[in-house]
């Protein structure tokens, strides 16, 4: 069957032929070669990079304050003064979208980092340890999977927000809380993936060889098993970023995420929803940005899955 | 079969208990309690506040408070809503049927989209139909329900004026006009939730059909000269849908999350919008009860999925 032909022989040949030219085929280079074949993923990567660049450089090019109130310019559509229009207080939407994008993207990435770290650690422990610890951790995993996530997220934020804000400050408190709860409810799938990888990898010959050479369990895990288990984690992590952005927007959209003075994309959409009939551009800009970010990340995840799966010939 | 059901029910109990511990733990760890207002109220002497705390057992050790709470919940005493001044259980029983109806209808819509489209795309991988269906599925599942909901309101209520965007329970009239009014106002919430789930499930069904379609027994069926229709419906689909059942059960928490958002956007009077209004009104007993009801529903649907799984796949024995 064509699908099960390993792609490694070609990679090995290239590695043997070319080392003198200084173009060693590293796994990353090979993944990039395969990723480029997925046109939609490549296009998505370009769009997402452009968006991130715009968010990073935006405040330099468009130095309009996000909270400059101008009642003369209430709820206006796109114009030269306000390229994306203005909101009910006459604040510039472009500036708010740039600020909000920075918040939404950083929440997405930070929450995913939390989820990946927790997931990899728990999955690695469950995959290395035998019986009792593994069973306990998997029971925990199943328990988290059957928790009603959104109600619990809302409950935790409702209960802890005020006190955390007092401790670490208004803006940072909300950020830490949202990142922690979103990440804390999303590690399960990654833990399961890592555990499954560990189960198959720890019986492989190269791990046995390392064990025979006297490598400690820690060394086996960190140097031999983990590097080989990393590609499905990259794919799952990429898609988690999209899920985390949706989760943050959902909380803000329900009015329980970021406060109005920190306009994340979801918060802008929440503020816009009461003016749908008079200023539809407001909601469409915010929702469109969330949609575009989530869709491009999902496509990149699809492309990475094809690129990082060695059994697929591309 | 019966023994399996009993065993499975017994296994669900620890999960329910664990969830109740988590819920109670979150609430107990949180700063402040229902009587914290009394401490700052100058008209109430501190001795009265302390007596009230003792009377309601707020100074007891945590495990004892948990057992009291659990016993009350089991007795059906779910507390008293601070905001609407009626029993929480009455409030939830009023709201639950609406939520279940909206979720049920949207899941039927999602399955009606996902199964035919997913199967057709999976049987003909990389065809034009498959490429279009896969792209639409990815777009549909990248569109968060809160945004689709707003776009639907913008198009169908604000621009076209076809559908009402506020869900009402006090519609007058009788007979067919009444039913029609109910259906009309349910179209948008059901469509928003159903399309989102349908897009996600189309991907599952397609992947699962793709896996099954290249197995040897399918080739055998074709070699026997069976018509393509019989091969697809009797041989491929039946086996391809088995893993989909598990995936659907795993999606249950996400579906309830989507229901909360949809109810909030369209002001559907279900338990999702009840939860949001309770949170905004600091109505702790209602928040606890609704979260617990959502947890019970998730576990119930997981149980149903497990039973369905055994029924669909005879290779899984009920032990």
Coordinates of C-alpha atoms in Angstrom, one line a residue, chain A:
Chain A
X1 CA 0.0 0.0 0.0
X2 CA 1.4 3.4 -1.0
X3 CA 0.4 5.0 2.3
X4 CA 2.6 2.8 4.4
X5 CA 5.8 3.3 2.5
X6 CA 8.2 5.0 4.8
X7 CA 9.5 8.4 3.6
X8 CA 12.8 8.0 5.4
X9 CA 14.8 6.3 2.6
X10 CA 14.6 9.4 0.5
X11 CA 15.6 11.6 3.4
X12 CA 18.6 9.3 4.2
X13 CA 19.8 9.3 0.6
X14 CA 19.7 13.1 0.5
X15 CA 21.6 13.2 3.8
X16 CA 24.3 10.9 2.5
X17 CA 24.7 12.6 -0.8
X18 CA 24.8 16.2 0.3
X19 CA 26.7 16.6 3.5
X20 CA 29.8 18.0 1.7
X21 CA 27.7 20.9 0.3
X22 CA 26.7 21.9 3.8
X23 CA 23.0 21.3 3.2
X24 CA 22.3 18.6 5.7
X25 CA 18.6 17.5 5.6
X26 CA 17.5 18.2 9.2
X27 CA 14.1 17.0 10.3
X28 CA 12.9 20.6 10.4
X29 CA 14.0 21.2 6.8
X30 CA 12.3 18.0 5.7
X31 CA 9.1 19.0 7.5
X32 CA 9.2 22.4 5.8
X33 CA 9.6 20.7 2.4
X34 CA 6.6 18.5 3.1
X35 CA 4.6 21.4 4.6
X36 CA 5.1 23.5 1.5
X37 CA 3.1 20.9 -0.5
X38 CA -0.1 21.7 1.4
X39 CA -1.1 24.8 -0.5
X40 CA -3.9 25.9 1.8
X41 CA -1.7 25.5 4.9
X42 CA 1.0 27.5 3.2
X43 CA -1.4 30.3 2.4
X44 CA -2.8 30.2 5.9
X45 CA 0.7 30.4 7.3
X46 CA 1.3 33.5 5.1
X47 CA -2.0 35.1 6.3
X48 CA -1.3 34.3 9.9
X49 CA 2.2 35.7 9.8
X50 CA 0.9 38.9 8.2
X51 CA -1.7 39.2 11.0
X52 CA 0.9 38.6 13.7
X53 CA 3.3 41.1 12.1
X54 CA 0.5 43.7 11.9
X55 CA -0.3 43.1 15.5
X56 CA 3.3 43.5 16.5
X57 CA 4.1 46.6 14.4
X58 CA 0.5 48.0 14.4
X59 CA 0.9 50.5 17.4
X60 CA 4.0 52.0 15.6
X61 CA 2.2 52.6 12.4
X62 CA -1.2 53.5 13.8
X63 CA -0.4 55.3 17.1
X64 CA -4.0 56.2 18.0
X65 CA -4.9 55.6 21.6
X66 CA -7.5 52.9 22.2
X67 CA -9.5 54.9 24.6
X68 CA -9.7 58.4 23.0
X69 CA -13.4 59.1 23.2
X70 CA -14.9 61.3 20.5
X71 CA -18.7 61.6 20.6
X72 CA -18.7 63.4 17.2
X73 CA -17.6 60.1 15.6
X74 CA -20.0 57.7 17.2
X75 CA -20.7 54.3 15.4
X76 CA -19.2 55.5 12.1
X77 CA -18.5 53.1 9.3
X78 CA -15.0 52.8 7.8
X79 CA -13.5 56.1 6.8
X80 CA -10.0 57.7 6.3
X81 CA -9.9 58.9 9.9
X82 CA -11.1 55.5 11.2
X83 CA -10.1 52.7 8.7
X84 CA -12.3 50.1 10.5
X85 CA -14.9 52.6 11.8
X86 CA -15.6 53.6 15.4
X87 CA -17.6 52.2 18.3
X88 CA -20.4 53.7 20.5
X89 CA -18.0 56.0 22.3
X90 CA -16.3 57.1 19.0
X91 CA -13.1 55.1 19.9
X92 CA -11.0 54.0 16.9
X93 CA -11.7 50.4 16.1
X94 CA -8.4 49.7 14.2
X95 CA -6.4 50.7 17.3
X96 CA -8.7 48.6 19.5
X97 CA -8.5 45.6 17.2
X98 CA -4.7 45.8 17.2
X99 CA -4.6 45.9 21.0
X100 CA -7.3 43.2 21.2
X101 CA -5.4 40.9 18.8
X102 CA -2.3 41.1 21.0
X103 CA -4.4 40.1 24.0
X104 CA -6.3 37.3 22.2
X105 CA -3.1 35.9 20.5
X106 CA -1.1 36.0 23.7
X107 CA -3.9 34.3 25.7
X108 CA -4.1 31.6 23.0
X109 CA -0.3 30.9 23.0
X110 CA 0.2 31.1 26.7
X111 CA -2.8 28.9 27.5
X112 CA -1.6 26.4 25.0
X113 CA 1.9 26.4 26.6
X114 CA 0.2 25.7 29.9
X115 CA -1.8 22.8 28.4
X116 CA 1.2 21.4 26.5
X117 CA 3.5 21.5 29.6
X118 CA 0.9 19.9 31.9
X119 CA -0.1 17.4 29.2
X120 CA 3.4 16.3 28.4
X121 CA 4.4 15.9 32.0
X122 CA 1.3 13.9 33.0
X123 CA 1.4 11.9 29.8
X124 CA 5.1 11.1 30.3
X125 CA 4.6 10.1 33.9
X126 CA 1.7 7.9 33.0
X127 CA 3.5 6.4 30.0
X128 CA 6.6 5.6 32.0
X129 CA 5.1 4.5 35.3
X130 CA 3.4 1.2 35.5
X131 CA -0.1 0.2 36.7
X132 CA -1.2 2.2 39.7
X133 CA 0.1 5.7 38.9
X134 CA -0.9 5.3 35.2
X135 CA -4.4 4.2 36.2
X136 CA -4.8 7.1 38.6
X137 CA -3.6 9.7 36.1
X138 CA -5.8 8.3 33.4
X139 CA -8.8 8.3 35.8
X140 CA -8.0 12.0 36.4
X141 CA -7.8 12.6 32.7
X142 CA -11.2 11.0 32.2
X143 CA -12.6 13.0 35.0
X144 CA -11.4 16.2 33.5
X145 CA -12.8 15.1 30.1
X146 CA -16.3 14.6 31.6
X147 CA -16.3 17.9 33.5
X148 CA -18.7 20.5 31.9
X149 CA -15.9 22.9 30.9
X150 CA -17.6 26.2 30.1
X151 CA -19.8 26.2 33.3
X152 CA -16.8 25.4 35.4
X153 CA -14.6 28.1 33.7
X154 CA -17.3 30.6 34.3
X155 CA -17.7 29.5 37.9
X156 CA -14.0 29.7 38.6
X157 CA -13.6 33.1 37.0
X158 CA -16.6 34.4 38.9
X159 CA -15.3 33.2 42.2
X160 CA -11.6 34.0 42.0
X161 CA -11.3 37.0 39.7
X162 CA -11.7 39.8 42.3
X163 CA -9.2 38.4 44.8
X164 CA -6.6 37.6 42.2
X165 CA -6.9 41.1 40.8
X166 CA -6.2 42.5 44.2
X167 CA -3.0 40.5 44.5
X168 CA -1.3 40.9 41.1
X169 CA -3.1 44.0 39.7
X170 CA -6.1 44.7 37.5
X171 CA -4.9 43.7 34.0
X172 CA -2.4 41.0 34.9
X173 CA -4.7 39.2 37.3
X174 CA -7.4 38.6 34.7
X175 CA -4.8 37.5 32.2
X176 CA -3.2 35.0 34.5
X177 CA -6.5 33.6 35.6
X178 CA -7.9 33.2 32.1
X179 CA -4.6 31.6 30.8
X180 CA -4.5 29.2 33.8
X181 CA -8.1 28.0 33.6
X182 CA -8.2 27.6 29.8
X183 CA -4.8 25.8 29.9
X184 CA -5.9 23.8 33.0
X185 CA -8.9 22.4 31.1
X186 CA -7.2 21.5 27.9
X187 CA -4.2 19.2 28.7
X188 CA -6.1 16.0 28.6
X189 CA -5.9 15.2 24.9
X190 CA -2.2 16.0 24.9
X191 CA -1.6 13.8 27.9
X192 CA -3.3 10.9 26.2
X193 CA -1.4 11.4 23.0
X194 CA 2.0 11.4 24.8
X195 CA 1.1 8.4 26.9
X196 CA 0.1 6.4 23.8
X197 CA 3.4 7.4 22.1
X198 CA 5.3 6.4 25.2
X199 CA 3.7 3.0 25.2
X200 CA 4.9 2.1 21.7
X201 CA 8.2 3.9 21.9
X202 CA 9.4 2.4 25.2
X203 CA 9.4 -1.1 23.7
X204 CA 11.4 0.0 20.6
X205 CA 15.0 -1.3 20.1
X206 CA 16.8 2.0 20.4
X207 CA 15.3 2.5 23.9
X208 CA 16.2 -1.0 24.8
X209 CA 19.7 -0.3 23.6
X210 CA 19.9 2.8 25.8
X211 CA 18.6 0.8 28.7
X212 CA 21.2 -1.9 28.1
X213 CA 23.9 0.8 28.1
X214 CA 22.8 1.7 31.6
X215 CA 20.8 4.9 30.9
X216 CA 18.7 6.0 33.8
X217 CA 14.9 6.1 33.3
X218 CA 15.1 9.9 33.3
X219 CA 17.7 9.9 30.6
X220 CA 15.7 7.4 28.5
X221 CA 12.7 9.6 28.7
X222 CA 14.3 12.9 28.0
X223 CA 16.9 12.0 25.5
X224 CA 15.4 9.0 23.6
X225 CA 11.6 8.8 24.0
X226 CA 10.4 12.4 24.3
X227 CA 12.2 13.7 21.1
X228 CA 10.4 11.0 19.1
X229 CA 7.0 11.7 20.6
X230 CA 7.1 15.4 19.9
X231 CA 5.5 15.6 16.4
X232 CA 1.9 14.7 17.4
X233 CA 2.3 17.1 20.3
X234 CA 3.2 19.9 17.8
X235 CA 0.1 19.2 15.7
X236 CA -2.2 19.0 18.7
X237 CA -0.6 22.1 20.2
X238 CA -1.2 24.1 17.1
X239 CA -4.9 23.3 17.0
X240 CA -5.1 24.0 20.8
X241 CA -4.0 27.6 20.1
X242 CA -7.1 28.0 17.9
X243 CA -9.3 26.4 20.6
X244 CA -7.8 28.6 23.3
X245 CA -8.5 31.7 21.2
X246 CA -12.1 30.5 20.8
X247 CA -12.4 29.8 24.6
X248 CA -11.1 33.2 25.5
X249 CA -13.4 34.9 23.1
X250 CA -16.3 32.9 24.4
X251 CA -15.6 34.0 28.0
X252 CA -15.2 37.6 27.0
X253 CA -18.3 37.4 24.8
X254 CA -20.4 36.2 27.8
X255 CA -19.1 39.3 29.6
X256 CA -17.0 37.3 32.0
X257 CA -13.6 37.5 30.4
X258 CA -11.6 40.7 30.1
X259 CA -13.0 44.0 31.4
X260 CA -14.0 46.7 29.0
X261 CA -10.7 48.6 29.4
X262 CA -8.8 45.6 28.0
X263 CA -10.6 45.0 24.7
X264 CA -9.7 41.5 23.6
X265 CA -11.4 40.4 20.3
X266 CA -14.2 38.6 22.2
X267 CA -14.8 41.6 24.4
X268 CA -15.1 43.9 21.3
X269 CA -17.6 41.5 19.9
X270 CA -19.5 41.5 23.2
X271 CA -19.7 45.3 23.2
X272 CA -20.7 45.3 19.5
X273 CA -23.6 42.9 19.8
X274 CA -26.1 45.5 21.0
X275 CA -25.4 47.7 18.0
X276 CA -25.9 45.1 15.3
X277 CA -28.6 47.0 13.5
X278 CA -26.9 50.4 13.4
X279 CA -23.2 49.5 13.2
X280 CA -22.8 46.0 11.8
X281 CA -19.2 46.7 10.8
X282 CA -18.2 46.7 14.4
X283 CA -19.3 43.1 15.1
X284 CA -18.1 41.9 11.7
X285 CA -14.6 43.3 12.1
X286 CA -14.1 41.6 15.5
X287 CA -15.8 38.3 14.6
X288 CA -14.0 38.2 11.3
X289 CA -10.6 38.6 12.9
X290 CA -11.4 35.7 15.3
X291 CA -12.6 33.6 12.5
X292 CA -9.6 34.3 10.3
X293 CA -7.1 33.6 13.1
X294 CA -8.8 30.3 14.1
X295 CA -9.3 29.1 10.5
X296 CA -5.7 29.8 9.5
X297 CA -4.4 28.0 12.6
X298 CA -6.6 25.0 11.9
X299 CA -5.3 24.8 8.3
X300 CA -1.7 25.1 9.5
X301 CA -2.5 22.3 12.0
X302 CA -3.8 20.1 9.1
X303 CA -0.6 20.9 7.0
X304 CA 1.7 20.1 9.9
X305 CA -0.1 16.8 10.5
X306 CA 0.6 15.8 6.9
X307 CA 4.2 17.1 7.1
X308 CA 5.1 15.5 10.4
X309 CA 3.6 12.0 9.7
X310 CA 6.5 10.0 8.3
X311 CA 4.2 7.3 7.0
X312 CA 2.7 9.7 4.5
X313 CA 4.6 10.1 1.3
X314 CA 4.4 13.7 0.0

